[in-house]
Amino acid sequence: MTNRLAQAKSLYLRKHSENPIDWWSWCDEALLTAKTQNKPIFLSIGYSSCHWCTVMEGEAFSDLAIAEYMNANFLPIKVDREERPDIDSIYMQSLQMMSNGQGGWPLNVFLSPEDLVPFYAGTYFPVEPRFGRPGFLQVLQALRRYYDTEKDDLRQRKAVILESLLSSAVLQLDDATAQDDELLRQGWETSTVIITSDQQGNRFPMIPYAELALRGTRFTFSDAGQQQSRYNGKQVCTQRGLDLALGGIFDHVGGGFHRYTVDSTWTVPHFEKMLYDNGQIVEYLAYLWSSGVQEPAFERAIALTVKWLSREMTAPEGYFYAAQDADSFTTAAEAEPEEGAFYIWSYKELQELLTALELTELQQSFTVTPNGNFEGNNVLQRRYAKELSDTTKDALSKLFVARYGATSNELKTFPPARNNHEAKTGNWLERIPAVTDTKMIVAWNSLMISGLAVAYRVFQQPDYLELATRAAKFILDNQFVDGRFHRLNYQLSPSVLAQSEDYAFFIKALLDLQVSSPNQTFWLEKAIALQDEFDEYLLSVQLGGYYNTSKDASQDLIVRERSYVDNATPSANGIAIANLVRLALLTDNLHYLDLAELGLKAFRAVMSRSPQACPSLFAALDWYRNSTLIRTTSEQINVLIPKYLPTAVFTSVSKLPERSVGLVCQGLKCLPAAESIEQLLQQVQQSQTRG
């Protein structure tokens, strides 16, 4: 017997279709039913590759006693956070308000039906009390009793939560100058401290922070009363690159990066692979290489990740899939998948698969031991950074065959298992792969397109650009319905109006592609058209910045947020403001610059008060203060684009002043025409460190 979610397009929602809970999706009918029946809403938010979401689905949400009580006393609604990040953002903020900043998924929130204001929230709830947490049935009973008998306290509690949500959403413009040198320094130093901090526990890529710290390595700051000193975070940024390219967070056999490690040594990952992480990491490692840190492990990690992307994460139509699960089956007869089964190696396996010399050299390069580092098995983590020996590469190639059943050169495509049934019944030559969530998300595809475009500029690999171009053209050809941009695509069917991150990230991707095609204006024209739609439906004209949701799709939200905090992905407003500066330079339209300045004023107080929260806004401020337009020939552009020039845009021109090779413009003024490529580069570098 299935519930309503059996008809959902979302893989995450369909995973709950056989629960005895009478789930609804988020829709007008569900909200009206809850209000009519005076049932508090149980809102549960997660995503398909979330481990603890999967655990709770198999435990509490499959329990008959819990389902019976839930169905009688609450109206249960399931939301895929990847479909509706706006809903997730509002109620995650509510959880953090109620729990001193703690958050995570599954996100379980209890709402009053008449106004959708939350009054209680948590994450994972076990069936029976354990892990210091109450049993879920106890929670449900206590909250229904509270809802029925403590009306005054309930009203006061909701008022406090709603006031906090509204105050965080309605930021006042800061009239102080947006171009503040000290503010920039504060942002760079904060990001450097964050990615160098020796915290215990999970380690995440945190690319927006690493990318901002890398930007800061260009600068020399002057301390009052002290000599000028170079602020240099290059070592910090290099170490973050090494952590990623050498650590267990990277799949050294098949390519691609896992979401995070469960330890502080970058050894054992949580094995899900998210498209958004991989796009950002590829871009960061390429920028790190272009800045002068030409570590072979970076180039290898990018190359293997692009192969993984092409082989396992690219649809025949050219777009990229969303994610791969952490868990997979070891055999088709297994009842439940096991964490990391597709990726880990027992020492006995390695002895059987490799020659004695190969195993010895593998152990010299990787942390491979008889006892393993993960439940008796081995996650491959490199011991040091240098070129791998041919013997070690041969060993890794054998492990690839042992996992996939063919060599990397032979296996051009590896079709996804879209659910557990397909995983168990697929004709796999060797190991059973994890389930892949095959939906297309514009924002995540855009991050990958940008990563590929930057990697192409740095390494000049045509297949990088080809993958990026195909994905971008799919979005342009398929994601507009009745003139409106859409966020998702399920089996060639667009769905859900685009949100701010979809607009901002895709405009950035189009501008990144434009850099790689200096003789064309196609990508720029598409970016301009999409920016027009973005401004029409999501721009806050009076306050600055962009709302998460369009003005005609916000009726069921208790607040209309303008997100500025970076999480696993950059903030939409940080990327959007940087895009506006780039568009102003490329089009000579100062209206874009006005919008960028208004956006920076909107968030300046947040940047000053909480620099640790918003690295992408600081990157946008860097663009605003140090933007550089380079007018030169396409031949000279091709010489310049592999270099690390993070606030430069390029315009190809056929005619230049006599005896000149290019013209550099800073803001609203241009420098004398450069008469040599060396002078041009010197002017560009000086222009990008104006501070």
XYZ file of C-alpha atoms in Angstrom:
691
model
C 0.000 0.000 0.000
C 1.465 3.338 -1.023
C 0.657 6.908 -0.002
C 0.421 10.140 -2.017
C 4.181 10.388 -2.416
C 4.201 7.460 -4.848
C 3.239 9.998 -7.528
C 5.972 12.488 -6.620
C 8.778 13.271 -9.043
C 11.332 13.636 -6.259
C 13.385 10.539 -5.438
C 13.491 11.643 -1.802
C 9.715 11.889 -1.571
C 9.199 8.580 -3.363
C 11.472 6.871 -0.830
C 8.689 7.568 1.695
C 5.842 6.339 -0.507
C 5.490 3.019 1.333
C 5.477 4.526 4.828
C 2.247 3.994 6.795
C 2.295 7.738 7.456
C -0.285 9.581 5.347
C 2.227 11.975 3.826
C 1.332 15.062 1.825
C 3.646 17.119 -0.328
C 3.791 20.885 0.294
C 0.764 22.262 -1.565
C -2.238 24.526 -1.069
C -4.558 21.572 -0.478
C -2.398 20.189 2.322
C -2.137 23.562 4.064
C -5.883 24.165 3.769
C -6.680 20.667 5.081
C -4.521 21.207 8.152
C -6.214 24.532 8.835
C -9.723 23.152 8.314
C -9.099 20.149 10.573
C -7.129 22.202 13.123
C -4.241 19.778 12.973
C -0.719 20.989 13.686
C 1.543 20.350 10.727
C 4.472 17.979 11.019
C 6.886 19.238 8.365
C 9.778 16.903 7.576
C 12.519 18.140 5.235
C 15.453 16.160 3.847
C 17.161 15.005 0.679
C 17.732 11.715 -1.090
C 21.394 11.080 -0.234
C 21.054 12.084 3.445
C 22.098 9.141 5.639
C 20.051 10.045 8.728
C 17.043 10.874 6.564
C 17.248 7.323 5.252
C 17.605 5.947 8.785
C 14.541 7.794 10.045
C 12.525 6.696 7.012
C 13.267 3.066 7.853
C 12.669 3.479 11.594
C 10.198 6.065 12.911
C 8.403 6.722 9.635
C 7.856 2.989 9.089
C 6.582 2.332 12.625
C 2.855 1.499 12.716
C 2.178 2.934 16.180
C 3.884 6.200 15.305
C 2.039 6.378 11.985
C -1.339 5.763 13.627
C -0.799 8.567 16.141
C 0.704 10.889 13.533
C -2.163 10.442 11.079
C -4.797 11.051 13.756
C -3.208 14.089 15.386
C -1.021 15.874 12.813
C -0.985 16.631 9.125
C 2.366 15.267 7.899
C 4.100 17.045 4.996
C 7.293 15.926 3.259
C 9.575 18.403 1.471
C 12.673 17.728 -0.602
C 15.031 20.555 0.354
C 16.649 20.314 -3.067
C 13.281 21.135 -4.664
C 12.345 23.913 -2.227
C 15.450 25.466 -0.665
C 13.338 28.501 0.271
C 11.138 26.450 2.608
C 14.173 24.648 3.980
C 15.979 27.928 4.676
C 13.117 29.435 6.672
C 12.536 26.428 8.877
C 16.213 25.577 9.291
C 16.691 29.082 10.643
C 13.796 28.389 13.016
C 15.494 25.237 14.279
C 18.735 27.123 14.831
C 16.890 29.781 16.823
C 15.380 27.105 19.061
C 18.571 25.062 19.506
C 21.398 27.592 19.924
C 22.577 27.350 16.343
C 22.345 23.585 15.884
C 21.002 22.300 12.584
C 21.018 19.430 10.136
C 18.818 16.970 8.316
C 16.329 15.439 8.551
C 14.778 18.727 9.620
C 11.556 18.024 11.505
C 9.391 21.021 12.392
C 5.972 21.427 13.985
C 3.833 24.301 12.667
C 0.561 25.912 13.648
C -1.872 25.311 10.781
C -3.404 28.798 10.792
C -0.169 30.719 10.157
C 2.573 28.114 9.439
C 4.720 29.523 12.261
C 6.891 26.843 13.910
C 6.690 26.103 17.625
C 9.088 23.144 17.913
C 11.842 21.635 15.768
C 14.473 18.915 15.826
C 16.474 16.642 13.570
C 16.699 12.852 13.923
C 14.257 11.247 16.355
C 14.684 7.530 17.206
C 11.719 5.211 17.675
C 12.741 4.458 21.251
C 14.704 6.785 23.559
C 18.454 6.603 22.778
C 21.454 8.792 21.976
C 20.130 11.132 24.680
C 17.020 11.756 22.577
C 13.393 10.940 23.440
C 11.435 8.406 21.430
C 9.496 9.922 18.553
C 6.067 8.802 19.788
C 6.774 10.512 23.115
C 7.656 13.692 21.235
C 4.455 13.574 19.197
C 2.258 12.984 22.244
C 3.898 15.762 24.247
C 3.646 18.263 21.408
C -0.010 17.513 20.662
C -0.794 17.911 24.361
C 1.117 21.201 24.412
C -0.692 22.441 21.297
C -4.112 21.670 22.820
C -3.586 22.869 26.404
C -0.949 25.630 26.435
C -2.452 28.171 24.060
C -1.025 31.270 25.746
C 2.487 29.868 25.897
C 2.151 28.609 22.333
C 1.113 32.059 21.144
C 4.012 33.752 22.934
C 6.511 31.186 21.694
C 5.414 31.613 18.086
C 5.509 35.394 18.382
C 9.135 35.321 19.500
C 10.127 32.967 16.679
C 8.262 34.943 14.020
C 9.724 38.238 15.222
C 13.226 36.768 14.995
C 12.585 35.469 11.485
C 11.203 38.798 10.327
C 14.050 40.802 11.845
C 16.625 38.628 10.104
C 14.760 38.960 6.803
C 14.246 42.737 6.887
C 17.772 44.157 6.905
C 18.149 47.914 6.957
C 20.323 49.649 4.388
C 23.711 50.728 5.698
C 24.584 54.128 4.259
C 28.254 53.784 5.170
C 30.507 53.512 2.157
C 30.386 50.067 0.617
C 33.995 50.227 -0.597
C 35.725 49.741 2.760
C 39.326 48.521 2.780
C 39.206 47.473 6.421
C 36.007 45.522 5.828
C 37.678 43.591 3.013
C 40.639 42.796 5.214
C 38.319 41.586 7.955
C 36.629 39.214 5.534
C 39.855 37.751 4.162
C 41.417 37.247 7.553
C 38.255 35.675 8.951
C 38.060 33.178 6.085
C 41.715 32.268 6.507
C 41.233 31.635 10.223
C 38.161 29.494 9.536
C 39.879 27.167 7.058
C 43.009 26.884 9.229
C 41.149 26.225 12.466
C 42.060 22.917 14.045
C 38.554 21.931 15.021
C 37.661 18.398 15.966
C 35.012 16.333 14.232
C 33.693 16.610 10.696
C 35.691 18.414 8.009
C 33.843 20.017 5.111
C 35.334 21.508 1.922
C 34.056 25.031 2.783
C 35.037 26.287 -0.659
C 33.527 29.798 -0.369
C 35.904 30.440 2.551
C 38.916 28.917 0.806
C 38.171 30.855 -2.366
C 37.940 34.142 -0.451
C 41.195 33.413 1.387
C 42.876 32.759 -1.970
C 41.638 36.123 -3.228
C 43.265 37.747 -0.212
C 46.727 36.496 -1.164
C 46.924 39.257 -3.811
C 47.004 42.030 -1.257
C 49.353 44.087 0.859
C 47.573 45.889 3.673
C 48.826 48.844 5.669
C 48.387 48.680 9.442
C 48.047 52.026 11.169
C 51.373 53.046 12.707
C 53.140 49.947 11.387
C 55.108 49.047 8.314
C 53.219 47.634 5.387
C 53.051 43.853 5.602
C 52.014 41.216 3.098
C 48.877 39.327 4.075
C 49.624 35.894 2.663
C 47.200 33.019 3.015
C 48.739 30.994 0.169
C 50.033 28.288 2.501
C 46.606 27.990 4.093
C 44.890 27.783 0.717
C 47.419 25.237 -0.532
C 46.836 23.070 2.523
C 43.092 23.102 1.901
C 43.763 21.973 -1.659
C 46.003 19.169 -0.392
C 43.421 18.107 2.191
C 40.919 17.726 -0.618
C 43.113 16.169 -3.314
C 44.991 13.778 -1.005
C 42.358 13.002 1.621
C 39.808 10.246 1.901
C 37.200 12.803 0.904
C 38.425 12.209 -2.667
C 37.664 8.940 -4.450
C 41.171 8.060 -5.628
C 39.912 5.120 -7.695
C 36.840 6.433 -9.499
C 37.130 10.187 -9.100
C 34.758 12.669 -7.531
C 34.636 14.143 -4.049
C 32.518 12.919 -1.164
C 30.558 15.434 0.876
C 32.703 15.604 4.031
C 34.835 13.522 6.379
C 33.587 12.307 9.736
C 36.964 13.003 11.363
C 39.350 15.946 11.606
C 42.138 14.247 9.610
C 40.327 14.115 6.241
C 40.478 10.302 6.362
C 37.028 8.690 6.429
C 34.285 10.381 4.417
C 30.566 10.335 4.614
C 30.372 8.707 1.220
C 27.626 10.590 -0.609
C 28.792 12.602 -3.609
C 27.030 15.890 -4.285
C 27.271 17.699 -7.615
C 27.534 21.093 -5.928
C 30.652 20.092 -3.968
C 32.390 18.745 -7.032
C 31.743 21.838 -9.122
C 33.111 24.143 -6.451
C 36.154 21.998 -5.686
C 37.120 21.679 -9.355
C 36.922 25.463 -9.704
C 38.954 26.046 -6.532
C 41.725 23.587 -7.419
C 41.963 25.105 -10.903
C 42.267 28.599 -9.433
C 44.859 27.364 -6.948
C 46.885 25.914 -9.826
C 46.584 29.137 -11.827
C 47.788 31.130 -8.816
C 51.091 29.256 -8.974
C 50.501 26.181 -6.780
C 50.997 23.600 -9.516
C 50.749 20.450 -7.424
C 50.298 17.316 -9.612
C 47.669 15.957 -7.211
C 45.408 18.908 -8.059
C 45.540 18.250 -11.785
C 44.985 14.524 -11.231
C 42.005 15.104 -8.916
C 40.376 17.429 -11.445
C 40.964 15.014 -14.332
C 39.553 12.016 -12.439
C 36.579 14.042 -11.242
C 35.725 15.117 -14.781
C 35.947 11.476 -15.892
C 33.598 10.466 -13.063
C 31.246 13.287 -14.021
C 31.190 12.230 -17.664
C 30.896 8.526 -16.881
C 28.372 8.470 -14.021
C 26.749 11.869 -13.604
C 25.964 13.096 -17.120
C 22.603 12.378 -18.720
C 22.491 11.460 -22.418
C 20.946 14.907 -22.994
C 23.980 16.616 -21.468
C 22.828 17.817 -18.049
C 24.326 16.600 -14.767
C 22.652 14.444 -12.129
C 22.297 15.731 -8.570
C 23.919 13.228 -6.217
C 24.990 9.695 -5.397
C 24.042 8.013 -2.113
C 26.485 7.132 0.632
C 25.120 3.601 1.020
C 25.154 0.700 -1.423
C 24.477 -3.029 -1.438
C 27.262 -5.582 -1.207
C 24.995 -8.264 -2.724
C 21.570 -8.272 -4.351
C 20.286 -10.427 -1.488
C 21.169 -7.840 1.147
C 18.156 -6.283 2.880
C 19.695 -2.861 3.527
C 22.582 -1.047 1.855
C 25.819 -0.462 3.755
C 27.646 2.812 4.118
C 30.573 3.160 1.734
C 30.371 -0.401 0.388
C 31.086 0.733 -3.191
C 34.280 2.533 -2.177
C 36.110 0.634 0.581
C 38.672 -2.181 0.396
C 39.515 -4.981 2.776
C 43.191 -5.786 3.074
C 42.430 -9.329 1.919
C 40.861 -7.969 -1.281
C 43.908 -5.855 -1.957
C 46.199 -8.857 -1.485
C 44.124 -10.854 -3.965
C 43.844 -8.097 -6.569
C 47.388 -6.705 -6.571
C 50.890 -8.041 -6.977
C 53.171 -7.886 -3.965
C 55.033 -4.920 -5.471
C 51.807 -3.076 -6.281
C 50.485 -3.582 -2.756
C 53.788 -2.435 -1.257
C 53.846 0.742 -3.314
C 50.153 1.359 -2.673
C 50.867 1.160 1.055
C 53.764 3.573 0.656
C 51.523 6.120 -1.045
C 48.216 5.492 0.774
C 47.125 4.728 4.336
C 46.452 1.042 3.701
C 46.836 -1.391 6.616
C 45.618 -4.891 7.526
C 43.345 -3.390 10.206
C 42.004 -0.642 7.967
C 40.717 2.780 8.963
C 36.959 2.242 8.567
C 35.224 -0.699 10.238
C 38.088 -3.052 9.368
C 38.275 -1.851 5.765
C 40.430 0.733 4.025
C 39.471 4.149 2.721
C 42.285 5.296 0.446
C 44.022 8.440 1.689
C 47.314 9.604 0.230
C 50.236 10.019 2.615
C 52.007 12.838 0.793
C 51.884 15.066 -2.259
C 54.031 14.078 -5.195
C 53.613 12.347 -8.532
C 52.387 8.777 -8.053
C 54.647 6.030 -9.340
C 53.616 4.059 -12.408
C 53.263 0.963 -10.229
C 50.871 2.763 -7.883
C 48.852 4.021 -10.846
C 48.677 0.437 -12.135
C 47.382 -0.679 -8.738
C 44.677 1.983 -8.777
C 43.707 0.945 -12.314
C 43.252 -2.646 -11.115
C 41.029 -1.422 -8.287
C 38.963 0.496 -10.830
C 38.396 -2.716 -12.792
C 37.560 -4.579 -9.579
C 34.902 -1.985 -8.805
C 33.430 -1.358 -12.268
C 34.298 -4.462 -14.295
C 36.170 -2.595 -17.053
C 39.066 -0.191 -17.422
C 38.573 3.553 -17.215
C 39.324 3.922 -20.920
C 36.798 1.218 -21.837
C 34.022 2.453 -19.548
C 32.811 5.707 -21.071
C 29.350 5.571 -19.494
C 28.076 3.875 -16.341
C 24.262 4.175 -16.296
C 22.797 5.104 -12.911
C 20.786 2.966 -10.544
C 17.844 5.269 -9.863
C 16.486 3.373 -6.860
C 17.257 0.355 -4.691
C 15.366 -1.997 -6.996
C 17.459 -0.969 -9.994
C 20.603 -1.249 -7.892
C 19.755 -4.818 -6.907
C 18.609 -5.990 -10.326
C 21.060 -4.152 -12.572
C 23.504 -6.056 -14.746
C 26.606 -4.853 -12.895
C 29.890 -6.496 -13.826
C 31.379 -6.075 -10.366
C 30.214 -4.007 -7.401
C 26.658 -2.709 -7.018
C 26.753 1.095 -7.220
C 25.033 3.536 -4.925
C 21.705 4.971 -6.045
C 21.979 8.147 -8.122
C 19.456 10.967 -7.826
C 19.027 11.793 -11.507
C 17.097 15.038 -11.218
C 18.597 18.128 -12.817
C 18.990 21.136 -10.503
C 19.903 24.344 -12.310
C 21.900 25.835 -9.429
C 24.034 22.725 -8.965
C 24.553 22.229 -12.696
C 25.670 25.845 -12.842
C 28.333 25.336 -10.171
C 29.654 22.390 -12.171
C 29.578 24.356 -15.429
C 31.605 27.129 -13.794
C 34.113 24.631 -12.420
C 34.552 23.039 -15.830
C 34.855 26.409 -17.582
C 37.591 27.564 -15.204
C 39.400 24.209 -15.406
C 39.290 24.444 -19.197
C 40.901 27.882 -19.148
C 43.686 26.651 -16.867
C 44.404 23.211 -18.348
C 43.166 23.670 -21.932
C 41.354 20.317 -21.978
C 38.651 20.535 -24.699
C 36.443 17.882 -23.098
C 36.052 20.096 -20.007
C 34.557 22.872 -22.109
C 32.453 20.447 -24.135
C 30.801 19.038 -21.003
C 30.141 22.539 -19.671
C 28.705 23.761 -22.966
C 26.335 20.806 -23.392
C 24.936 21.246 -19.885
C 24.470 24.995 -20.342
C 22.701 24.535 -23.666
C 20.383 21.928 -22.148
C 19.335 24.439 -19.501
C 18.821 27.189 -22.062
C 16.782 24.890 -24.313
C 14.656 23.169 -21.667
C 14.217 25.223 -18.500
C 11.992 28.023 -19.771
C 8.225 27.483 -19.695
C 5.937 30.317 -20.824
C 8.883 32.654 -20.602
C 9.754 31.740 -17.005
C 12.935 30.060 -15.809
C 12.515 26.757 -13.915
C 14.741 25.143 -11.297
C 14.351 21.386 -11.801
C 14.060 18.864 -14.578
C 12.711 15.351 -14.113
C 12.977 13.104 -17.162
C 12.934 16.071 -19.575
C 10.060 17.776 -17.750
C 10.895 21.177 -16.177
C 9.459 21.808 -12.729
C 9.351 24.452 -9.947
C 9.991 28.119 -10.682
C 13.652 29.043 -10.383
C 14.895 30.495 -7.117
C 17.601 33.082 -6.526
C 20.455 30.577 -6.482
C 19.357 29.182 -9.848
C 19.401 32.610 -11.453
C 22.616 33.777 -9.791
C 24.649 30.612 -10.306
C 23.549 30.136 -13.917
C 24.277 33.750 -14.827
C 27.745 33.241 -13.334
C 28.149 30.034 -15.357
C 27.188 31.863 -18.554
C 29.706 34.614 -17.810
C 32.381 32.003 -17.067
C 31.680 30.376 -20.432
C 31.915 33.795 -22.066
C 35.531 34.106 -20.854
C 36.376 30.897 -22.708
C 34.744 32.167 -25.925
C 36.109 35.709 -26.335
C 35.092 36.008 -29.998
C 31.418 35.283 -29.292
C 28.686 37.196 -27.489
C 26.232 34.272 -27.253
C 26.807 33.507 -23.565
C 26.817 37.187 -22.601
C 23.533 37.809 -24.400
C 21.909 34.903 -22.557
C 23.265 36.182 -19.236
C 21.817 39.653 -19.874
C 18.389 38.240 -20.741
C 18.319 36.043 -17.642
C 19.456 38.937 -15.446
C 16.473 40.924 -16.723
C 14.094 38.174 -15.565
C 15.947 37.859 -12.254
C 15.533 41.592 -11.645
C 11.863 41.554 -12.588
C 10.769 38.782 -10.238
C 13.244 38.604 -7.347
C 14.982 41.977 -6.951
C 14.285 43.947 -3.785
C 14.066 47.350 -5.445
C 13.906 49.352 -2.219
C 16.167 47.347 0.072
C 18.709 45.868 -2.343
C 19.688 42.284 -3.018
C 17.483 39.432 -4.201
C 14.736 37.457 -2.516
C 15.026 33.679 -2.461
C 11.671 33.228 -4.179
C 9.937 35.095 -6.984
C 7.209 37.589 -6.128
C 4.479 35.372 -7.605
C 5.543 32.198 -5.750
C 5.869 33.415 -2.159
C 2.272 33.379 -0.946
C 2.705 30.307 1.275
C 5.896 31.514 3.003
C 5.819 33.173 6.421
C 8.761 35.406 5.475
C 10.373 36.327 2.168
C 14.070 35.884 2.776
C 17.115 37.364 1.064
C 19.740 34.744 1.861
C 23.247 36.004 2.463
C 24.814 33.166 4.471
C 27.167 30.728 2.752
C 26.610 27.084 3.583
C 27.660 24.120 1.441
C 27.008 26.406 -1.522
C 27.703 30.124 -1.895
C 25.005 32.629 -1.021
C 22.892 33.628 -3.984
C 23.249 37.306 -3.137
C 27.033 37.138 -2.999
C 27.192 35.571 -6.455
C 24.461 37.860 -7.813
C 26.262 41.054 -6.775
C 29.511 39.859 -8.343
C 27.581 39.062 -11.531
C 26.223 42.608 -11.627
C 29.733 44.060 -11.512
C 30.842 41.753 -14.332
C 27.823 42.681 -16.434
C 28.459 46.387 -15.874
C 32.006 46.016 -17.188
C 30.992 43.921 -20.182
C 28.041 46.085 -21.251
C 28.979 49.607 -20.060
C 25.534 49.676 -18.424
C 25.998 51.454 -15.094
C 22.530 50.376 -13.911
C 24.101 47.018 -13.044
C 26.720 48.795 -10.957
C 24.003 50.745 -9.132
C 22.264 47.478 -8.242
C 25.556 45.979 -7.058
C 26.220 48.953 -4.798
C 22.682 48.830 -3.406
C 23.139 45.126 -2.671
C 26.402 45.714 -0.835
C 24.767 48.445 1.241
C 21.932 46.045 2.054
C 24.297 43.496 3.547
C 27.120 45.689 4.806
C 25.981 45.571 8.438
C 25.878 41.773 8.282
C 29.351 41.689 6.728
C 30.735 43.906 9.469
C 28.969 42.103 12.307
C 29.320 38.493 11.104
C 32.124 38.186 8.532
C 32.330 34.462 9.251
C 28.862 33.988 7.762
C 29.176 35.499 4.311
C 32.447 34.988 2.383
C 30.674 35.266 -0.973
C 29.561 38.793 -0.126
C 33.193 39.694 0.535
C 34.139 38.183 -2.822
C 31.469 40.421 -4.362
C 32.973 43.420 -2.562
C 36.353 42.432 -4.021
C 34.772 42.497 -7.486
C 33.222 45.893 -6.763
C 36.456 47.502 -5.560
C 38.976 45.819 -7.854
C 37.059 45.100 -11.045
C 39.276 45.274 -14.119
C 38.252 45.358 -17.773
C 40.846 44.187 -20.294
C 40.303 45.149 -23.929
C 42.653 43.248 -26.194
C 42.776 40.754 -29.040
C 41.447 37.237 -28.684
C 45.019 35.955 -29.026
C 46.133 37.985 -26.007
C 43.032 36.957 -24.068
C 43.994 33.320 -24.576
C 47.393 34.142 -23.075
C 45.836 35.850 -20.048
C 42.896 33.620 -19.115
C 44.970 30.745 -17.651
C 46.394 33.189 -15.088
C 44.851 33.898 -11.688
C 43.024 37.176 -12.310
C 39.959 36.847 -10.056
C 38.369 40.255 -10.723
C 39.128 40.600 -14.431
C 36.773 40.504 -17.393
C 37.855 40.411 -21.017
C 36.529 42.058 -24.153
C 37.887 41.009 -27.520
C 38.621 43.917 -29.874
C 40.010 43.894 -33.391
C 41.424 47.430 -33.350
C 43.694 48.944 -30.708
C 45.695 52.190 -30.513
C 48.856 52.105 -32.606
C 51.748 50.068 -31.120
C 49.553 48.839 -28.241
C 48.584 45.300 -27.233
C 45.715 46.105 -24.910
C 43.827 48.557 -22.749
C 43.151 48.132 -19.010
C 40.225 49.961 -17.417
C 39.668 50.360 -13.676
C 36.111 51.180 -12.769
C 35.268 54.335 -14.713
C 38.788 55.159 -15.943
C 41.310 53.540 -18.290
C 45.094 53.357 -18.002
C 47.477 54.308 -20.832
C 47.457 51.690 -23.578
C 49.943 48.899 -22.858
C 52.669 48.517 -25.484
C 53.786 45.013 -24.488
C 52.205 41.927 -23.000
C 54.469 42.376 -19.966
C 53.183 45.913 -19.410
C 49.602 44.745 -19.940
C 49.962 42.023 -17.329
C 51.620 44.446 -14.912
C 48.719 46.869 -15.310
C 46.185 44.082 -14.791
C 47.858 42.850 -11.623
C 48.129 46.380 -10.241
C 44.501 47.066 -11.060
C 43.358 43.976 -9.159
C 45.086 45.050 -5.953
C 43.660 48.544 -5.594
C 42.082 47.456 -2.298
